[in-house]
Amino acid sequence: SAERVAAMGKPETFHFVCTRGASEWTAEPMKGDDQPAAELEGASAPSLGELAKALTAIVKAAKGEEGRIVCNQLTPKKALYTSTIGGVVVAGGAAPAAGGGGGGGGGGGATA
């Protein structure tokens, strides 16, 4: 639909800061005027994988889709969970950088 195409140009990115405590991981939404996650609740779970599933469910319940998920463990006790909804997706990852140099010339033939 035209609305869907228009929305794809403006991605919404939800960030949660995840912290490992003594027995579980907890996540708090990043705060700030430019942080859409600030309106959402945090979560807790016994593992980072389970916490990521819980956060995905929270975003999906609020926005109707889960978006593209990235959950990076930055240190043994800190991780960043990100869900991006909308925007342009480039197949295969980021666009390639400028091309590298060409291959070298062929070697001389063997002499008899």
PDB file of C-alpha atoms in Angstrom:
ATOM      1  CA  SER A   1       0.000   0.000   0.000  1.00  0.00           C
ATOM      2  CA  ALA A   2       1.055   3.609  -0.429  1.00  0.00           C
ATOM      3  CA  GLU A   3       1.016   4.099   3.358  1.00  0.00           C
ATOM      4  CA  ARG A   4       3.392   1.162   3.827  1.00  0.00           C
ATOM      5  CA  VAL A   5       5.801   2.492   1.173  1.00  0.00           C
ATOM      6  CA  ALA A   6       5.759   5.954   2.766  1.00  0.00           C
ATOM      7  CA  ALA A   7       6.402   4.467   6.220  1.00  0.00           C
ATOM      8  CA  MET A   8       9.373   2.489   4.912  1.00  0.00           C
ATOM      9  CA  GLY A   9      11.250   5.742   4.319  1.00  0.00           C
ATOM     10  CA  LYS A  10      11.153   6.667   8.023  1.00  0.00           C
ATOM     11  CA  PRO A  11      12.586   3.892  10.177  1.00  0.00           C
ATOM     12  CA  GLU A  12      11.735   3.684  13.861  1.00  0.00           C
ATOM     13  CA  THR A  13      14.526   2.267  15.983  1.00  0.00           C
ATOM     14  CA  PHE A  14      13.916   0.894  19.468  1.00  0.00           C
ATOM     15  CA  HIS A  15      16.965   0.562  21.763  1.00  0.00           C
ATOM     16  CA  PHE A  16      17.082  -1.265  25.087  1.00  0.00           C
ATOM     17  CA  VAL A  17      20.095  -1.382  27.423  1.00  0.00           C
ATOM     18  CA  CYS A  18      20.433  -4.889  28.882  1.00  0.00           C
ATOM     19  CA  THR A  19      22.249  -5.600  32.145  1.00  0.00           C
ATOM     20  CA  ARG A  20      23.134  -8.938  33.703  1.00  0.00           C
ATOM     21  CA  GLY A  21      22.508  -9.130  37.429  1.00  0.00           C
ATOM     22  CA  ALA A  22      23.234 -11.944  39.882  1.00  0.00           C
ATOM     23  CA  SER A  23      20.495 -14.241  38.548  1.00  0.00           C
ATOM     24  CA  GLU A  24      18.898 -12.610  35.486  1.00  0.00           C
ATOM     25  CA  TRP A  25      19.191 -10.137  32.636  1.00  0.00           C
ATOM     26  CA  THR A  26      17.102  -6.950  32.756  1.00  0.00           C
ATOM     27  CA  ALA A  27      16.397  -4.446  29.992  1.00  0.00           C
ATOM     28  CA  GLU A  28      15.443  -0.797  30.206  1.00  0.00           C
ATOM     29  CA  PRO A  29      14.369   1.279  27.204  1.00  0.00           C
ATOM     30  CA  MET A  30      16.726   4.094  26.246  1.00  0.00           C
ATOM     31  CA  LYS A  31      15.256   7.410  27.312  1.00  0.00           C
ATOM     32  CA  GLY A  32      15.162  10.660  25.372  1.00  0.00           C
ATOM     33  CA  ASP A  33      12.930  12.646  23.079  1.00  0.00           C
ATOM     34  CA  ASP A  34      14.285  10.874  20.001  1.00  0.00           C
ATOM     35  CA  GLN A  35      13.931   7.371  21.496  1.00  0.00           C
ATOM     36  CA  PRO A  36      10.664   5.616  20.548  1.00  0.00           C
ATOM     37  CA  ALA A  37      11.440   2.828  23.054  1.00  0.00           C
ATOM     38  CA  ALA A  38      11.086   5.343  25.912  1.00  0.00           C
ATOM     39  CA  GLU A  39       7.316   4.764  25.790  1.00  0.00           C
ATOM     40  CA  LEU A  40       7.705   0.984  26.245  1.00  0.00           C
ATOM     41  CA  GLU A  41       8.251  -1.174  29.331  1.00  0.00           C
ATOM     42  CA  GLY A  42      11.459  -3.023  30.066  1.00  0.00           C
ATOM     43  CA  ALA A  43      11.719  -6.758  30.713  1.00  0.00           C
ATOM     44  CA  SER A  44      13.733  -9.396  32.534  1.00  0.00           C
ATOM     45  CA  ALA A  45      14.669 -13.011  31.806  1.00  0.00           C
ATOM     46  CA  PRO A  46      17.134 -15.676  32.970  1.00  0.00           C
ATOM     47  CA  SER A  47      19.258 -15.464  29.775  1.00  0.00           C
ATOM     48  CA  LEU A  48      20.095 -12.859  27.160  1.00  0.00           C
ATOM     49  CA  GLY A  49      18.419 -14.982  24.468  1.00  0.00           C
ATOM     50  CA  GLU A  50      15.187 -15.165  26.451  1.00  0.00           C
ATOM     51  CA  LEU A  51      15.391 -11.427  27.154  1.00  0.00           C
ATOM     52  CA  ALA A  52      15.726 -10.703  23.421  1.00  0.00           C
ATOM     53  CA  LYS A  53      12.597 -12.805  22.773  1.00  0.00           C
ATOM     54  CA  ALA A  54      10.698 -10.871  25.459  1.00  0.00           C
ATOM     55  CA  LEU A  55      11.786  -7.503  24.014  1.00  0.00           C
ATOM     56  CA  THR A  56      10.812  -8.616  20.515  1.00  0.00           C
ATOM     57  CA  ALA A  57       7.327  -9.463  21.842  1.00  0.00           C
ATOM     58  CA  ILE A  58       7.076  -6.030  23.531  1.00  0.00           C
ATOM     59  CA  VAL A  59       7.962  -4.191  20.314  1.00  0.00           C
ATOM     60  CA  LYS A  60       5.618  -6.378  18.252  1.00  0.00           C
ATOM     61  CA  ALA A  61       2.725  -5.771  20.688  1.00  0.00           C
ATOM     62  CA  ALA A  62       3.296  -2.005  20.535  1.00  0.00           C
ATOM     63  CA  LYS A  63       3.943  -1.628  16.805  1.00  0.00           C
ATOM     64  CA  GLY A  64       2.361  -4.650  15.126  1.00  0.00           C
ATOM     65  CA  GLU A  65       5.658  -6.048  13.848  1.00  0.00           C
ATOM     66  CA  GLU A  66       8.958  -7.054  15.362  1.00  0.00           C
ATOM     67  CA  GLY A  67      11.287  -5.322  12.908  1.00  0.00           C
ATOM     68  CA  ARG A  68      14.887  -6.228  12.211  1.00  0.00           C
ATOM     69  CA  ILE A  69      16.499  -7.423  15.440  1.00  0.00           C
ATOM     70  CA  VAL A  70      20.090  -7.035  16.600  1.00  0.00           C
ATOM     71  CA  CYS A  71      21.177  -7.982  20.120  1.00  0.00           C
ATOM     72  CA  ASN A  72      24.878  -7.437  20.805  1.00  0.00           C
ATOM     73  CA  GLN A  73      26.550  -8.429  24.049  1.00  0.00           C
ATOM     74  CA  LEU A  74      29.095  -5.650  24.591  1.00  0.00           C
ATOM     75  CA  THR A  75      30.657  -6.875  27.846  1.00  0.00           C
ATOM     76  CA  PRO A  76      29.961  -9.876  30.087  1.00  0.00           C
ATOM     77  CA  LYS A  77      27.311  -7.788  31.896  1.00  0.00           C
ATOM     78  CA  LYS A  78      26.032  -5.342  29.232  1.00  0.00           C
ATOM     79  CA  ALA A  79      24.215  -5.759  25.921  1.00  0.00           C
ATOM     80  CA  LEU A  80      22.319  -3.528  23.494  1.00  0.00           C
ATOM     81  CA  TYR A  81      19.072  -4.756  21.912  1.00  0.00           C
ATOM     82  CA  THR A  82      17.853  -2.908  18.809  1.00  0.00           C
ATOM     83  CA  SER A  83      14.701  -3.385  16.735  1.00  0.00           C
ATOM     84  CA  THR A  84      14.318  -1.316  13.561  1.00  0.00           C
ATOM     85  CA  ILE A  85      10.922  -1.049  11.883  1.00  0.00           C
ATOM     86  CA  GLY A  86      10.628   0.425   8.412  1.00  0.00           C
ATOM     87  CA  GLY A  87      13.410   1.967   6.384  1.00  0.00           C
ATOM     88  CA  VAL A  88      15.166   0.510   3.399  1.00  0.00           C
ATOM     89  CA  VAL A  89      16.731  -2.941   3.593  1.00  0.00           C
ATOM     90  CA  VAL A  90      19.682  -3.629   1.309  1.00  0.00           C
ATOM     91  CA  ALA A  91      19.824  -7.312   0.361  1.00  0.00           C
ATOM     92  CA  GLY A  92      23.016  -8.922   1.552  1.00  0.00           C
ATOM     93  CA  GLY A  93      23.934  -6.167   4.005  1.00  0.00           C
ATOM     94  CA  ALA A  94      25.493  -2.761   3.475  1.00  0.00           C
ATOM     95  CA  ALA A  95      26.319  -1.362   0.087  1.00  0.00           C
ATOM     96  CA  PRO A  96      29.857  -2.227  -1.023  1.00  0.00           C
ATOM     97  CA  ALA A  97      32.630   0.316  -0.634  1.00  0.00           C
ATOM     98  CA  ALA A  98      34.543   1.654  -3.615  1.00  0.00           C
ATOM     99  CA  GLY A  99      36.059  -1.112  -5.670  1.00  0.00           C
ATOM    100  CA  GLY A 100      39.544  -2.364  -4.873  1.00  0.00           C
ATOM    101  CA  GLY A 101      42.476  -2.505  -7.237  1.00  0.00           C
ATOM    102  CA  GLY A 102      42.487  -4.932 -10.133  1.00  0.00           C
ATOM    103  CA  GLY A 103      44.430  -8.165 -10.155  1.00  0.00           C
ATOM    104  CA  GLY A 104      48.126  -8.239 -11.013  1.00  0.00           C
ATOM    105  CA  GLY A 105      49.438  -9.056 -14.440  1.00  0.00           C
ATOM    106  CA  GLY A 106      50.203 -12.637 -15.456  1.00  0.00           C
ATOM    107  CA  GLY A 107      53.690 -14.033 -14.947  1.00  0.00           C
ATOM    108  CA  GLY A 108      56.030 -14.891 -17.809  1.00  0.00           C
ATOM    109  CA  GLY A 109      55.826 -18.318 -19.358  1.00  0.00           C
ATOM    110  CA  ALA A 110      58.234 -21.086 -18.341  1.00  0.00           C
ATOM    111  CA  THR A 111      61.470 -21.245 -20.296  1.00  0.00           C
ATOM    112  CA  ALA A 112      62.859 -24.470 -21.654  1.00  0.00           C
TER     113      ALA A 112
END
